[in-house]
């Protein structure tokens, strides 16, 4: 009959896991709170940076639109026609073996 040793080991391992998950979740929440406080202070300090970044984004969007418009003329026109050519298969000794197996079975 088994003693309580393996059962106690499982219980202790599960208890350790629960404690580890609890500690990790508290640290994650504290980090998120600290990050949100830092972001809040940065937003209060410089609202100009937000407007500057939006103008940069507009410039990038305009540049990409011009690039895409001008690069369309450079592409080749494709006919979208597929050509399927039949090729002869090279000889393989395995092909010959399967045919001989079919003859034996008959």
PDB file of C-alpha atoms in Angstrom:
ATOM      1  CA  UNK A   1       0.000   0.000   0.000  1.00  0.00           C
ATOM      2  CA  UNK A   2       1.270   3.466  -0.833  1.00  0.00           C
ATOM      3  CA  UNK A   3       2.039   5.845   1.959  1.00  0.00           C
ATOM      4  CA  UNK A   4       1.099   9.528   1.942  1.00  0.00           C
ATOM      5  CA  UNK A   5       4.497  10.588   0.546  1.00  0.00           C
ATOM      6  CA  UNK A   6       3.575  10.906  -3.144  1.00  0.00           C
ATOM      7  CA  UNK A   7       0.279  12.581  -2.278  1.00  0.00           C
ATOM      8  CA  UNK A   8       2.025  15.136  -0.078  1.00  0.00           C
ATOM      9  CA  UNK A   9       4.525  15.815  -2.855  1.00  0.00           C
ATOM     10  CA  UNK A  10       1.715  16.590  -5.297  1.00  0.00           C
ATOM     11  CA  UNK A  11      -0.071  18.843  -2.793  1.00  0.00           C
ATOM     12  CA  UNK A  12       3.129  20.772  -2.008  1.00  0.00           C
ATOM     13  CA  UNK A  13       3.916  21.146  -5.723  1.00  0.00           C
ATOM     14  CA  UNK A  14       0.420  22.485  -6.441  1.00  0.00           C
ATOM     15  CA  UNK A  15       0.612  24.867  -3.496  1.00  0.00           C
ATOM     16  CA  UNK A  16       3.970  26.162  -4.754  1.00  0.00           C
ATOM     17  CA  UNK A  17       2.501  26.676  -8.213  1.00  0.00           C
ATOM     18  CA  UNK A  18      -0.443  28.647  -6.823  1.00  0.00           C
ATOM     19  CA  UNK A  19       1.877  30.885  -4.808  1.00  0.00           C
ATOM     20  CA  UNK A  20       4.161  31.449  -7.815  1.00  0.00           C
ATOM     21  CA  UNK A  21       1.229  32.399 -10.061  1.00  0.00           C
ATOM     22  CA  UNK A  22      -0.105  34.774  -7.398  1.00  0.00           C
ATOM     23  CA  UNK A  23       3.254  36.533  -7.022  1.00  0.00           C
ATOM     24  CA  UNK A  24       3.768  36.811 -10.776  1.00  0.00           C
ATOM     25  CA  UNK A  25       0.290  38.261 -11.317  1.00  0.00           C
ATOM     26  CA  UNK A  26       0.871  40.887  -8.612  1.00  0.00           C
ATOM     27  CA  UNK A  27       4.159  41.892 -10.259  1.00  0.00           C
ATOM     28  CA  UNK A  28       2.510  42.156 -13.674  1.00  0.00           C
ATOM     29  CA  UNK A  29      -0.262  44.366 -12.280  1.00  0.00           C
ATOM     30  CA  UNK A  30       2.297  46.598 -10.542  1.00  0.00           C
ATOM     31  CA  UNK A  31       4.299  46.933 -13.774  1.00  0.00           C
ATOM     32  CA  UNK A  32       1.201  47.841 -15.789  1.00  0.00           C
ATOM     33  CA  UNK A  33       0.237  50.461 -13.213  1.00  0.00           C
ATOM     34  CA  UNK A  34       3.736  51.973 -13.286  1.00  0.00           C
ATOM     35  CA  UNK A  35       3.755  52.065 -17.091  1.00  0.00           C
ATOM     36  CA  UNK A  36       0.353  53.753 -17.220  1.00  0.00           C
ATOM     37  CA  UNK A  37       1.553  56.380 -14.724  1.00  0.00           C
ATOM     38  CA  UNK A  38       4.651  57.058 -16.833  1.00  0.00           C
ATOM     39  CA  UNK A  39       2.557  57.385 -19.998  1.00  0.00           C
ATOM     40  CA  UNK A  40       0.158  59.722 -18.214  1.00  0.00           C
ATOM     41  CA  UNK A  41       2.979  62.027 -17.158  1.00  0.00           C
ATOM     42  CA  UNK A  42       4.474  62.042 -20.674  1.00  0.00           C
ATOM     43  CA  UNK A  43       1.110  62.941 -22.224  1.00  0.00           C
ATOM     44  CA  UNK A  44       0.679  65.816 -19.782  1.00  0.00           C
ATOM     45  CA  UNK A  45       4.187  67.130 -20.510  1.00  0.00           C
ATOM     46  CA  UNK A  46       4.168  67.246 -24.275  1.00  0.00           C
ATOM     47  CA  UNK A  47       1.034  67.409 -26.361  1.00  0.00           C
ATOM     48  CA  UNK A  48       3.139  68.823 -29.211  1.00  0.00           C
ATOM     49  CA  UNK A  49       4.801  65.458 -29.743  1.00  0.00           C
ATOM     50  CA  UNK A  50       1.442  63.902 -30.579  1.00  0.00           C
ATOM     51  CA  UNK A  51       0.677  66.510 -33.245  1.00  0.00           C
ATOM     52  CA  UNK A  52       4.206  66.236 -34.651  1.00  0.00           C
ATOM     53  CA  UNK A  53       3.946  62.477 -34.940  1.00  0.00           C
ATOM     54  CA  UNK A  54       0.581  62.722 -36.689  1.00  0.00           C
ATOM     55  CA  UNK A  55       2.038  65.115 -39.281  1.00  0.00           C
ATOM     56  CA  UNK A  56       4.908  62.677 -39.822  1.00  0.00           C
ATOM     57  CA  UNK A  57       2.393  59.875 -40.283  1.00  0.00           C
ATOM     58  CA  UNK A  58       0.526  61.967 -42.850  1.00  0.00           C
ATOM     59  CA  UNK A  59       3.763  62.601 -44.735  1.00  0.00           C
ATOM     60  CA  UNK A  60       4.589  58.900 -44.751  1.00  0.00           C
ATOM     61  CA  UNK A  61       1.076  58.037 -45.958  1.00  0.00           C
ATOM     62  CA  UNK A  62       1.329  60.578 -48.790  1.00  0.00           C
ATOM     63  CA  UNK A  63       4.768  59.280 -49.782  1.00  0.00           C
ATOM     64  CA  UNK A  64       3.550  55.679 -49.853  1.00  0.00           C
ATOM     65  CA  UNK A  65       0.519  56.664 -51.961  1.00  0.00           C
ATOM     66  CA  UNK A  66       2.775  58.416 -54.489  1.00  0.00           C
ATOM     67  CA  UNK A  67       5.186  55.493 -54.519  1.00  0.00           C
ATOM     68  CA  UNK A  68       2.416  52.982 -55.198  1.00  0.00           C
ATOM     69  CA  UNK A  69       0.868  55.193 -57.895  1.00  0.00           C
ATOM     70  CA  UNK A  70       4.154  55.725 -59.716  1.00  0.00           C
ATOM     71  CA  UNK A  71       5.341  52.123 -59.419  1.00  0.00           C
ATOM     72  CA  UNK A  72       2.254  50.717 -61.177  1.00  0.00           C
ATOM     73  CA  UNK A  73       3.556  51.849 -64.575  1.00  0.00           C
ATOM     74  CA  UNK A  74       6.796  49.911 -64.088  1.00  0.00           C
ATOM     75  CA  UNK A  75       5.176  46.516 -63.670  1.00  0.00           C
ATOM     76  CA  UNK A  76       4.892  44.130 -66.594  1.00  0.00           C
ATOM     77  CA  UNK A  77       1.504  43.292 -67.928  1.00  0.00           C
ATOM     78  CA  UNK A  78       0.792  39.607 -67.545  1.00  0.00           C
ATOM     79  CA  UNK A  79      -1.607  37.673 -69.707  1.00  0.00           C
ATOM     80  CA  UNK A  80      -2.799  35.358 -66.910  1.00  0.00           C
ATOM     81  CA  UNK A  81      -2.569  32.389 -69.276  1.00  0.00           C
ATOM     82  CA  UNK A  82      -1.243  29.172 -67.828  1.00  0.00           C
ATOM     83  CA  UNK A  83       0.644  26.795 -70.064  1.00  0.00           C
ATOM     84  CA  UNK A  84       0.761  23.205 -68.929  1.00  0.00           C
ATOM     85  CA  UNK A  85       3.241  21.101 -70.809  1.00  0.00           C
ATOM     86  CA  UNK A  86       3.222  17.364 -70.563  1.00  0.00           C
ATOM     87  CA  UNK A  87       6.649  15.939 -69.797  1.00  0.00           C
ATOM     88  CA  UNK A  88       7.785  12.373 -70.116  1.00  0.00           C
ATOM     89  CA  UNK A  89       8.696  10.739 -66.870  1.00  0.00           C
ATOM     90  CA  UNK A  90      12.189   9.425 -66.534  1.00  0.00           C
ATOM     91  CA  UNK A  91      12.636   5.712 -66.178  1.00  0.00           C
ATOM     92  CA  UNK A  92      12.711   4.470 -62.631  1.00  0.00           C
ATOM     93  CA  UNK A  93      13.378   0.898 -61.561  1.00  0.00           C
ATOM     94  CA  UNK A  94      10.568   1.227 -59.025  1.00  0.00           C
ATOM     95  CA  UNK A  95       8.049   1.636 -61.833  1.00  0.00           C
ATOM     96  CA  UNK A  96       9.196  -1.631 -63.371  1.00  0.00           C
ATOM     97  CA  UNK A  97       8.978  -3.424 -60.027  1.00  0.00           C
ATOM     98  CA  UNK A  98       5.360  -2.442 -59.419  1.00  0.00           C
ATOM     99  CA  UNK A  99       4.383  -3.724 -62.854  1.00  0.00           C
ATOM    100  CA  UNK A 100       6.087  -7.049 -62.183  1.00  0.00           C
ATOM    101  CA  UNK A 101       4.265  -7.301 -58.834  1.00  0.00           C
ATOM    102  CA  UNK A 102       0.939  -6.842 -60.598  1.00  0.00           C
ATOM    103  CA  UNK A 103       1.800  -9.669 -62.989  1.00  0.00           C
ATOM    104  CA  UNK A 104       2.682 -12.021 -60.113  1.00  0.00           C
ATOM    105  CA  UNK A 105      -0.615 -11.402 -58.357  1.00  0.00           C
ATOM    106  CA  UNK A 106      -2.640 -12.308 -61.469  1.00  0.00           C
TER     107      UNK A 106
END
